[in-house]
Amino acid sequence: MKKGQVYLLAVIIMGFLIYTMLTPVNFLKTSEIEDDFQEISKNYQLESAKLLNELLNTQNVNQNFVEERFLNFTVAFTSYSKSKNPNFGLVYAFPFNNKVFLGNYADSPLNYSSTDQIVGCLSDVTASISFAGLNISSPNIDVDNYRQCINSTTYPQEDKLILTLDGLEYPFTLTSSSSNLVIINKESIEGNTKIFISE
């Protein structure tokens, strides 16, 4: 081999090595999705059921009292959940006095009949962050600010309630004798959506 051929071969090899080092290799990239979704969902299910039972066991309880207390609790909880997971939204429904009370704190509208809809209020609720007794942001819960997030409807004749969120129907069977709580929790991150439905 001549000296020129050795240089030419060395340049080709070095060029190949540089090309392979600088060329991006196709890697499968997975996005890390928040893993606290189920924990927050179960926490809301447990705490809201406790509150609802407490409200219903109060003497001389009226419809407005239950609606406002539950709204206050849900706004406070949504504020807390946004500090842990800003993409966490929830929808609730529960029967009381021949009506079904509904609330939508998700990022999309909720349909509960062919014509009735509740807008999603997730963006209206501010996050509340506290650390070592220092409260950085606490939501001022004015019931009138969240009236568009809640509604009530007459109790369905066949104990069937169908909630539609993002084009998906969620059928529930209600019991008029007890106030069972229906909850749909939703999280959307980078095109991935998680749904948690209460039992």
CSV table of C-alpha atoms in Angstrom, one decimal:
chain,number,residue,atom,x,y,z
A,1,MET,CA,0.0,0.0,0.0
A,2,LYS,CA,1.3,3.4,-0.9
A,3,LYS,CA,1.5,6.3,1.5
A,4,GLY,CA,-1.3,8.2,-0.2
A,5,GLN,CA,-3.6,5.2,0.0
A,6,VAL,CA,-3.0,4.9,3.8
A,7,TYR,CA,-3.9,8.6,4.3
A,8,LEU,CA,-7.0,8.2,2.2
A,9,LEU,CA,-8.1,5.1,4.1
A,10,ALA,CA,-7.4,6.9,7.5
A,11,VAL,CA,-9.5,9.9,6.4
A,12,ILE,CA,-12.4,7.6,5.4
A,13,ILE,CA,-12.2,5.8,8.7
A,14,MET,CA,-12.0,9.0,10.7
A,15,GLY,CA,-14.8,10.5,8.7
A,16,PHE,CA,-17.0,7.5,9.4
A,17,LEU,CA,-16.2,7.6,13.1
A,18,ILE,CA,-17.0,11.3,13.3
A,19,TYR,CA,-20.2,10.8,11.4
A,20,THR,CA,-21.4,8.0,13.7
A,21,MET,CA,-20.5,10.0,16.9
A,22,LEU,CA,-22.4,13.1,15.7
A,23,THR,CA,-25.5,11.4,14.2
A,24,PRO,CA,-28.3,11.2,16.6
A,25,VAL,CA,-29.4,7.7,17.3
A,26,ASN,CA,-33.1,6.9,17.5
A,27,PHE,CA,-34.1,6.3,21.1
A,28,LEU,CA,-37.5,5.5,22.4
A,29,LYS,CA,-38.4,8.4,24.7
A,30,THR,CA,-41.0,7.8,27.3
A,31,SER,CA,-42.6,10.7,29.2
A,32,GLU,CA,-42.8,10.5,32.9
A,33,ILE,CA,-46.5,10.9,34.0
A,34,GLU,CA,-47.4,12.0,37.5
A,35,ASP,CA,-48.0,9.0,39.7
A,36,ASP,CA,-50.0,10.8,42.3
A,37,PHE,CA,-53.2,10.8,40.3
A,38,GLN,CA,-54.7,7.7,41.9
A,39,GLU,CA,-53.7,8.9,45.4
A,40,ILE,CA,-55.4,12.3,44.9
A,41,SER,CA,-58.4,10.6,43.4
A,42,LYS,CA,-58.9,8.3,46.4
A,43,ASN,CA,-58.2,11.1,48.8
A,44,TYR,CA,-61.1,13.2,47.2
A,45,GLN,CA,-63.4,10.2,47.2
A,46,LEU,CA,-62.7,9.5,50.9
A,47,GLU,CA,-62.9,13.1,52.1
A,48,SER,CA,-65.9,14.2,50.0
A,49,ALA,CA,-67.8,11.1,51.2
A,50,LYS,CA,-67.0,12.1,54.9
A,51,LEU,CA,-68.2,15.6,54.3
A,52,LEU,CA,-71.4,14.5,52.5
A,53,ASN,CA,-72.2,12.1,55.3
A,54,GLU,CA,-71.6,14.9,57.9
A,55,LEU,CA,-73.8,17.3,56.0
A,56,LEU,CA,-76.6,14.9,55.6
A,57,ASN,CA,-76.6,14.0,59.3
A,58,THR,CA,-77.0,17.6,60.2
A,59,GLN,CA,-80.4,18.5,61.5
A,60,ASN,CA,-82.6,20.8,59.5
A,61,VAL,CA,-80.2,20.7,56.6
A,62,ASN,CA,-81.4,22.5,53.4
A,63,GLN,CA,-80.4,22.3,49.8
A,64,ASN,CA,-78.5,25.6,49.7
A,65,PHE,CA,-76.4,24.7,52.7
A,66,VAL,CA,-75.4,21.3,51.3
A,67,GLU,CA,-74.6,22.8,47.9
A,68,GLU,CA,-72.5,25.7,49.3
A,69,ARG,CA,-70.5,23.6,51.8
A,70,PHE,CA,-69.8,20.9,49.1
A,71,LEU,CA,-68.8,23.6,46.7
A,72,ASN,CA,-66.4,25.2,49.2
A,73,PHE,CA,-64.8,21.9,50.0
A,74,THR,CA,-64.4,21.0,46.3
A,75,VAL,CA,-62.8,24.3,45.4
A,76,ALA,CA,-60.4,24.1,48.3
A,77,PHE,CA,-59.6,20.5,47.4
A,78,THR,CA,-59.1,21.4,43.7
A,79,SER,CA,-56.8,24.2,44.8
A,80,TYR,CA,-54.8,21.7,46.9
A,81,SER,CA,-54.7,19.1,44.1
A,82,LYS,CA,-53.5,21.7,41.6
A,83,SER,CA,-50.4,22.3,43.8
A,84,LYS,CA,-49.6,18.6,43.6
A,85,ASN,CA,-50.8,18.0,40.1
A,86,PRO,CA,-51.9,20.9,37.9
A,87,ASN,CA,-53.6,18.7,35.4
A,88,PHE,CA,-55.9,17.0,37.9
A,89,GLY,CA,-59.6,17.7,37.4
A,90,LEU,CA,-62.8,16.2,38.9
A,91,VAL,CA,-66.5,15.9,38.3
A,92,TYR,CA,-69.0,15.0,41.1
A,93,ALA,CA,-72.7,14.1,41.3
A,94,PHE,CA,-74.8,13.1,44.3
A,95,PRO,CA,-78.5,12.8,45.0
A,96,PHE,CA,-80.2,14.9,47.7
A,97,ASN,CA,-83.9,15.7,48.2
A,98,ASN,CA,-85.1,14.3,44.8
A,99,LYS,CA,-82.4,16.3,43.0
A,100,VAL,CA,-79.0,15.4,41.7
A,101,PHE,CA,-76.3,18.0,42.4
A,102,LEU,CA,-73.4,18.2,39.9
A,103,GLY,CA,-70.1,20.0,39.8
A,104,ASN,CA,-67.4,20.2,37.1
A,105,TYR,CA,-63.8,21.0,38.1
A,106,ALA,CA,-62.3,19.4,35.0
A,107,ASP,CA,-60.8,21.1,32.0
A,108,SER,CA,-63.7,20.3,29.6
A,109,PRO,CA,-67.5,20.6,29.6
A,110,LEU,CA,-69.7,18.0,31.3
A,111,ASN,CA,-73.0,17.0,29.7
A,112,TYR,CA,-75.6,15.4,31.9
A,113,SER,CA,-78.6,15.3,29.6
A,114,SER,CA,-79.1,15.9,25.9
A,115,THR,CA,-79.3,19.6,26.4
A,116,ASP,CA,-77.7,20.5,29.7
A,117,GLN,CA,-74.0,21.2,30.2
A,118,ILE,CA,-71.7,22.5,32.9
A,119,VAL,CA,-68.5,24.3,31.9
A,120,GLY,CA,-65.2,23.0,33.3
A,121,CYS,CA,-63.8,25.3,36.0
A,122,LEU,CA,-60.3,23.8,36.5
A,123,SER,CA,-58.7,27.0,35.1
A,124,ASP,CA,-60.7,29.2,37.5
A,125,VAL,CA,-59.3,27.6,40.6
A,126,THR,CA,-56.0,28.9,41.8
A,127,ALA,CA,-53.3,26.6,43.4
A,128,SER,CA,-52.7,26.9,47.1
A,129,ILE,CA,-49.2,26.2,48.3
A,130,SER,CA,-48.2,26.1,52.0
A,131,PHE,CA,-44.8,25.2,53.5
A,132,ALA,CA,-43.9,25.1,57.2
A,133,GLY,CA,-46.9,27.2,58.1
A,134,LEU,CA,-46.3,29.8,55.4
A,135,ASN,CA,-49.3,30.0,53.1
A,136,ILE,CA,-48.2,31.4,49.7
A,137,SER,CA,-51.6,31.5,48.0
A,138,SER,CA,-54.9,30.8,49.6
A,139,PRO,CA,-58.0,30.9,47.4
A,140,ASN,CA,-60.8,33.2,48.4
A,141,ILE,CA,-63.8,31.0,47.9
A,142,ASP,CA,-66.7,33.1,46.9
A,143,VAL,CA,-69.6,30.8,46.0
A,144,ASP,CA,-70.8,33.2,43.3
A,145,ASN,CA,-67.5,32.9,41.4
A,146,TYR,CA,-68.1,29.2,40.9
A,147,ARG,CA,-71.9,29.1,40.2
A,148,GLN,CA,-71.1,28.2,36.5
A,149,CYS,CA,-69.3,25.1,37.8
A,150,ILE,CA,-72.3,23.6,39.6
A,151,ASN,CA,-75.9,22.8,38.8
A,152,SER,CA,-78.7,20.5,39.9
A,153,THR,CA,-81.3,18.5,38.0
A,154,THR,CA,-84.3,16.4,38.9
A,155,TYR,CA,-83.6,12.9,40.1
A,156,PRO,CA,-83.8,10.5,37.1
A,157,GLN,CA,-86.8,8.2,37.0
A,158,GLU,CA,-84.9,5.0,36.5
A,159,ASP,CA,-82.1,5.8,38.9
A,160,LYS,CA,-79.7,6.1,35.9
A,161,LEU,CA,-77.4,9.0,35.5
A,162,ILE,CA,-75.2,9.3,32.4
A,163,LEU,CA,-72.4,11.9,32.5
A,164,THR,CA,-70.5,12.7,29.3
A,165,LEU,CA,-67.0,14.1,29.5
A,166,ASP,CA,-64.8,14.5,26.4
A,167,GLY,CA,-67.3,12.6,24.3
A,168,LEU,CA,-67.2,9.5,26.6
A,169,GLU,CA,-70.3,8.4,28.5
A,170,TYR,CA,-70.1,7.3,32.1
A,171,PRO,CA,-73.3,5.6,33.2
A,172,PHE,CA,-74.0,5.4,37.0
A,173,THR,CA,-76.8,3.9,39.0
A,174,LEU,CA,-78.0,6.1,41.8
A,175,THR,CA,-79.9,5.1,45.0
A,176,SER,CA,-82.5,7.6,46.1
A,177,SER,CA,-82.6,6.3,49.7
A,178,SER,CA,-78.9,7.1,50.2
A,179,SER,CA,-76.8,9.9,48.9
A,180,ASN,CA,-74.2,7.9,47.0
A,181,LEU,CA,-71.4,10.1,45.6
A,182,VAL,CA,-70.4,9.7,41.9
A,183,ILE,CA,-66.9,11.0,41.1
A,184,ILE,CA,-64.9,11.1,37.8
A,185,ASN,CA,-61.3,12.3,38.1
A,186,LYS,CA,-59.4,13.2,35.0
A,187,GLU,CA,-55.8,14.0,34.2
A,188,SER,CA,-54.4,14.9,30.8
A,189,ILE,CA,-50.7,15.1,30.2
A,190,GLU,CA,-49.0,15.2,26.8
A,191,GLY,CA,-51.9,13.6,25.0
A,192,ASN,CA,-52.2,10.8,27.7
A,193,THR,CA,-55.5,10.8,29.7
A,194,LYS,CA,-56.1,9.0,33.0
A,195,ILE,CA,-59.7,8.5,34.3
A,196,PHE,CA,-60.6,7.4,37.8
A,197,ILE,CA,-64.3,6.5,38.4
A,198,SER,CA,-65.7,6.1,41.9
A,199,GLU,CA,-67.1,2.7,42.9
